[in-house]
Coordinates of C-alpha atoms in Angstrom, one line a residue:
M1 CA -0.7 1.2 -85.8
R2 CA 2.2 2.8 -84.0
T3 CA 0.0 5.7 -82.9
T4 CA -2.6 3.4 -81.4
R5 CA 0.1 1.6 -79.3
V6 CA 1.4 4.9 -78.0
L7 CA -2.0 6.1 -77.0
S8 CA -2.8 2.8 -75.3
S9 CA 0.4 3.2 -73.2
F10 CA -0.7 6.7 -72.2
R11 CA -4.1 5.4 -71.1
V12 CA -2.5 2.9 -68.8
L13 CA -0.4 5.4 -66.9
P14 CA -3.2 7.3 -65.2
G15 CA -4.6 4.0 -63.9
V16 CA -1.2 3.2 -62.4
R17 CA -1.0 6.5 -60.7
A18 CA -4.5 6.2 -59.4
G19 CA -3.8 2.7 -58.1
G20 CA -0.6 4.0 -56.4
V21 CA -2.5 6.8 -54.7
G22 CA -5.1 4.3 -53.5
R23 CA -2.5 2.0 -52.1
T24 CA -0.8 4.9 -50.3
G25 CA -4.1 6.0 -48.8
R26 CA -4.7 2.5 -47.5
V27 CA -1.3 2.4 -46.0
V28 CA -1.8 5.8 -44.3
R29 CA -5.1 4.6 -42.9
A30 CA -3.5 1.4 -41.6
V31 CA -0.7 3.4 -39.9
G32 CA -3.4 5.7 -38.4
V33 CA -5.3 2.7 -37.0
G34 CA -2.0 1.3 -35.5
L35 CA -1.3 4.6 -33.8
L36 CA -4.8 4.7 -32.3
V37 CA -4.3 1.1 -31.0
L38 CA -1.0 2.0 -29.5
G39 CA -2.4 5.0 -27.7
A40 CA -5.3 3.0 -26.3
A41 CA -3.1 0.2 -25.1
A42 CA -0.6 2.5 -23.5
S43 CA -3.1 4.5 -21.6
P44 CA -3.8 1.8 -18.9
A45 CA -0.1 1.3 -18.4
V46 CA 0.5 5.0 -17.9
A47 CA -2.5 5.2 -15.5
D48 CA -1.2 2.3 -13.5
S49 CA 2.2 3.8 -13.1
S50 CA 0.9 7.1 -11.8
P51 CA 1.5 7.5 -8.0
S52 CA -1.4 7.0 -5.7
A53 CA -2.6 9.5 -3.2
S54 CA -0.4 9.5 -0.1
P55 CA -2.0 8.8 3.3
S56 CA -2.8 11.7 5.5
D57 CA -0.1 12.8 8.0
D58 CA -2.8 13.1 10.6
E59 CA -2.8 9.3 10.9
A60 CA 1.0 9.0 10.9
P61 CA 2.5 7.3 14.0
T62 CA 4.2 9.4 16.6
S63 CA 6.4 6.7 18.2
A64 CA 8.9 4.1 17.2
G65 CA 9.6 0.5 18.3
T66 CA 12.7 -0.7 20.0
S67 CA 13.1 -4.0 18.2
F68 CA 12.0 -5.9 15.1
R69 CA 9.0 -7.4 16.9
T70 CA 7.8 -4.0 18.2
A71 CA 8.5 -2.0 15.1
T72 CA 5.9 0.7 14.4
E73 CA 4.0 0.2 11.2
V74 CA 4.2 3.1 8.6
D75 CA 2.4 3.3 5.3
Q76 CA 4.4 4.6 2.3
G77 CA 4.0 8.4 2.0
Q78 CA 3.4 9.0 5.7
R79 CA 5.8 11.0 7.8
A80 CA 6.4 9.2 11.1
T81 CA 7.9 11.0 14.1
A82 CA 9.3 9.8 17.4
S83 CA 10.9 11.3 20.5
A84 CA 13.9 9.3 21.8
S85 CA 17.3 9.6 23.4
M86 CA 20.7 9.2 22.0
G87 CA 21.7 5.6 22.1
D88 CA 18.3 4.2 21.4
Y89 CA 17.5 1.9 18.5
L90 CA 14.4 3.1 16.7
Y91 CA 12.4 0.7 14.4
W92 CA 9.7 1.2 11.8
S93 CA 8.2 -1.2 9.3
F94 CA 6.5 -0.6 5.9
P95 CA 5.2 -2.7 3.0
A96 CA 7.0 -2.9 -0.3
D97 CA 5.6 -4.8 -3.3
A98 CA 7.1 -6.2 -6.5
G99 CA 8.2 -3.5 -9.0
Q100 CA 8.7 -0.8 -6.4
R101 CA 12.0 1.0 -5.5
P102 CA 11.6 2.3 -1.9
T103 CA 13.5 5.3 -0.7
V104 CA 13.8 5.8 3.1
K105 CA 14.5 9.4 4.3
A106 CA 15.3 10.1 8.0
T107 CA 15.9 13.4 9.8
V108 CA 17.2 13.6 13.3
K109 CA 16.9 16.9 15.2
L110 CA 19.7 17.1 17.8
P111 CA 19.9 19.0 21.1
D112 CA 21.5 22.4 21.4
A113 CA 24.8 21.1 22.9
H114 CA 26.3 17.8 21.9
A115 CA 29.5 16.2 20.6
S116 CA 30.0 14.9 17.1
A117 CA 28.2 11.6 16.5
T118 CA 27.6 9.3 13.6
W119 CA 24.1 8.4 12.7
Q120 CA 23.1 5.4 10.5
V121 CA 19.9 4.1 8.9
D122 CA 19.6 0.4 8.0
V123 CA 16.9 -1.4 6.1
Y124 CA 16.0 -5.1 6.5
D125 CA 13.6 -7.2 4.5
G126 CA 11.0 -9.7 5.8
L127 CA 13.7 -12.3 6.4
R128 CA 15.6 -9.7 8.4
R129 CA 18.4 -9.6 5.9
R130 CA 20.1 -6.3 5.7
Q131 CA 19.6 -4.7 2.3
A132 CA 22.2 -2.7 0.6
C133 CA 21.4 0.9 -0.4
Q134 CA 21.6 1.5 -4.1
Y135 CA 22.5 5.1 -3.4
G136 CA 21.9 7.7 -0.7
A137 CA 23.7 8.9 2.5
Q138 CA 23.1 5.9 4.7
T139 CA 25.6 7.1 7.3
R140 CA 26.5 10.6 8.3
T141 CA 28.4 12.3 11.0
A142 CA 26.8 15.2 12.8
A143 CA 29.3 17.9 13.7
Q144 CA 29.5 19.3 17.1
D145 CA 26.5 21.5 17.9
A146 CA 24.8 20.7 14.5
A147 CA 21.1 21.2 14.6
S148 CA 20.1 18.2 12.6
V149 CA 21.3 15.4 10.4
E150 CA 19.6 13.9 7.3
L151 CA 20.0 10.3 6.1
S152 CA 18.7 8.6 3.0
C153 CA 18.7 5.0 1.6
T154 CA 17.3 4.0 -1.8
L155 CA 16.9 0.2 -2.1
R156 CA 17.2 -1.9 -5.2
T157 CA 13.9 -2.7 -7.0
V158 CA 11.8 -5.2 -5.2
R159 CA 11.5 -8.4 -7.3
A160 CA 8.5 -10.8 -7.4
W161 CA 10.9 -13.8 -7.1
S162 CA 14.6 -14.6 -6.9
E163 CA 16.9 -17.5 -6.4
P164 CA 17.1 -18.9 -2.9
W165 CA 20.8 -18.0 -2.7
A166 CA 20.3 -14.4 -3.9
D167 CA 19.9 -11.4 -1.6
D168 CA 17.4 -9.6 -3.8
P169 CA 14.6 -7.5 -2.2
L170 CA 11.4 -9.5 -2.2
P171 CA 7.7 -8.4 -1.6
G172 CA 6.8 -8.1 2.1
T173 CA 7.4 -6.1 5.2
Y174 CA 10.6 -4.1 5.5
Y175 CA 12.2 -2.7 8.7
V176 CA 13.9 0.6 9.2
R177 CA 16.4 0.9 12.0
L178 CA 17.8 4.3 13.0
T179 CA 20.5 4.6 15.6
T180 CA 23.8 6.4 16.4
V181 CA 27.2 4.7 16.4
G182 CA 30.3 5.7 18.2
L183 CA 28.4 7.7 20.7
K184 CA 30.4 9.4 23.5
A185 CA 29.3 8.7 27.1
A186 CA 28.6 12.4 27.8
D187 CA 25.9 12.4 25.1
L188 CA 24.2 9.2 26.1
G189 CA 20.6 9.9 26.9
L190 CA 20.3 13.3 25.4
P191 CA 16.8 14.0 23.9
V192 CA 16.4 13.9 20.1
S193 CA 13.5 13.8 17.7
A194 CA 13.4 11.7 14.6
E195 CA 11.3 11.9 11.4
V196 CA 11.1 9.0 8.9
Q197 CA 9.3 9.0 5.5
I198 CA 9.2 6.1 3.0
D199 CA 8.4 6.7 -0.7
S200 CA 8.7 4.4 -3.6
K201 CA 9.0 4.6 -7.4
D202 CA 7.0 2.2 -9.6
I203 CA 9.5 0.7 -12.0
G204 CA 6.9 -1.4 -13.9
G205 CA 7.7 -4.1 -16.4
A206 CA 11.4 -3.3 -16.5
A207 CA 11.8 -5.2 -13.2
A208 CA 9.4 -8.1 -14.1
V209 CA 10.6 -11.7 -13.6
D210 CA 9.1 -15.0 -14.4
G211 CA 7.9 -16.2 -11.0
S212 CA 6.3 -15.1 -7.8
L213 CA 6.4 -16.0 -4.1
A214 CA 3.6 -18.1 -2.6
E215 CA 3.2 -15.5 0.1
P216 CA 4.7 -12.1 0.8
L217 CA 7.3 -12.0 3.5
V218 CA 5.2 -10.5 6.3
P219 CA 5.4 -11.4 10.0
G220 CA 3.5 -14.6 11.0
V221 CA 2.6 -15.6 7.5
A222 CA 3.9 -19.2 7.9
V223 CA 2.0 -19.7 11.2
A224 CA -1.2 -18.3 9.8
A225 CA -1.0 -20.6 6.7
K226 CA -0.6 -23.6 9.1
G227 CA -3.6 -22.4 11.1
D228 CA -5.8 -22.1 8.0
D229 CA -5.1 -25.8 7.1
S230 CA -6.1 -27.0 10.6
D231 CA -9.6 -27.6 11.9
E232 CA -11.6 -24.4 12.3
D233 CA -12.7 -25.5 15.8
S234 CA -9.1 -25.9 16.9
E235 CA -8.1 -23.6 19.8
T236 CA -4.5 -23.4 18.6
S237 CA -3.2 -19.8 18.7
V238 CA -2.3 -18.2 15.4
A239 CA 0.2 -15.4 15.1
V240 CA -1.2 -12.0 14.2
L241 CA -0.2 -10.8 10.7
S242 CA 1.1 -7.4 9.9
S243 CA -1.8 -5.0 9.4
I244 CA -0.1 -3.0 6.7
E245 CA -0.1 -3.8 3.0
P246 CA -0.1 -1.9 -0.4
D247 CA -3.3 0.1 -1.1
D248 CA -4.4 -2.2 -3.9
G249 CA -3.2 -5.4 -2.2
W250 CA -0.2 -7.6 -2.9
A251 CA 0.6 -8.1 -6.6
S252 CA 0.1 -11.6 -8.0
G253 CA 3.5 -11.4 -9.8
W254 CA 2.4 -12.5 -13.3
W255 CA 1.0 -9.3 -14.7
S256 CA 3.2 -6.4 -15.8
D257 CA 3.0 -3.8 -18.5
R258 CA 5.3 -6.0 -20.6
W259 CA 2.1 -7.8 -21.7
V260 CA 0.8 -4.5 -23.1
W261 CA 3.9 -3.6 -25.0
T262 CA 4.2 -7.1 -26.4
G263 CA 0.6 -6.9 -27.7
V264 CA 1.2 -3.5 -29.2
G265 CA 4.4 -4.7 -30.9
G266 CA 2.5 -7.7 -32.4
V267 CA -0.2 -5.4 -33.8
L268 CA 2.3 -3.0 -35.3
A269 CA 4.2 -5.8 -36.8
A270 CA 1.0 -7.1 -38.5
L271 CA 0.2 -3.7 -39.8
A272 CA 3.7 -3.2 -41.1
G273 CA 3.4 -6.6 -43.0
V274 CA 0.0 -5.6 -44.5
G275 CA 1.4 -2.2 -45.5
G276 CA 4.5 -3.7 -47.1
Y277 CA 2.4 -6.1 -49.1
T278 CA 0.1 -3.4 -50.3
L279 CA 3.0 -1.2 -51.5
T280 CA 4.9 -4.0 -53.3
R281 CA 2.2 -6.2 -54.9
G282 CA 1.8 -3.8 -57.9
A283 CA -1.3 -3.1 -60.0
G284 CA -1.5 -6.5 -61.7
R285 CA -1.0 -7.4 -65.3
P286 CA -1.0 -4.3 -67.6
R287 CA -3.7 -4.2 -70.2
G288 CA -2.7 -4.7 -73.8
V289 CA 0.0 -7.3 -73.0
P290 CA -0.5 -10.5 -74.9
P291 CA -1.2 -13.6 -72.7
G292 CA 1.9 -15.4 -73.8
A293 CA 4.2 -12.4 -73.3

């Protein structure tokens, strides 16, 4: 009788090992499926964050405005140039959408003979609020007889929405002003040439907020909205909107890659629960054990 019991226990062990191997295989397959889902879900987010093709420099503007109302429009990625004189205020405008971190770079080529002068680049949002530079050489002093001076300003990330009292960058048109400060009278009117280029980095869901503006902050948007509500036959003049906008239009503000990672996290959590249950549920009641034991 004792021999029969020992042999019965030995017959149970292979079944347990086989069941353990089967459970391990199922867990491995479940983890493999989870990784495939993760890769498929992350691919669109990576594709969306890749930089788009920059506009051709052949279409870049070759002049600059002298005020906010006459600012020359520049697309991101273009290199705008302008010929001016020392003492002039040069203005450009460009669009910036939610989730972007714009960087403005300006280069001023100076005449052969000149005194030292301090150059400065300022950036304003659609409400003409001066935006602080997160980093970059916003102001530089060109030494006497220096050939050129380079300036840079990287803004904070543009947010889809913010509190009314906040000074956060919002989607819309931004203005770049380039000028010299502390100019000596002898250098006033000397010819210079300026180059400006605006690039931006897509931050993505890290800068997403719960909210969005009704309209981007572009020139004339309030007057245009009022004109749309009036009678179509009305002869009331409507302000002309800015003709520049992001390549794929203004973002709605509700979508970000946070949705993708949230979905992926839910799927992985479900797979982890199924795998944990499969590993810990055991092989059931062993054979040969009496019902009342």
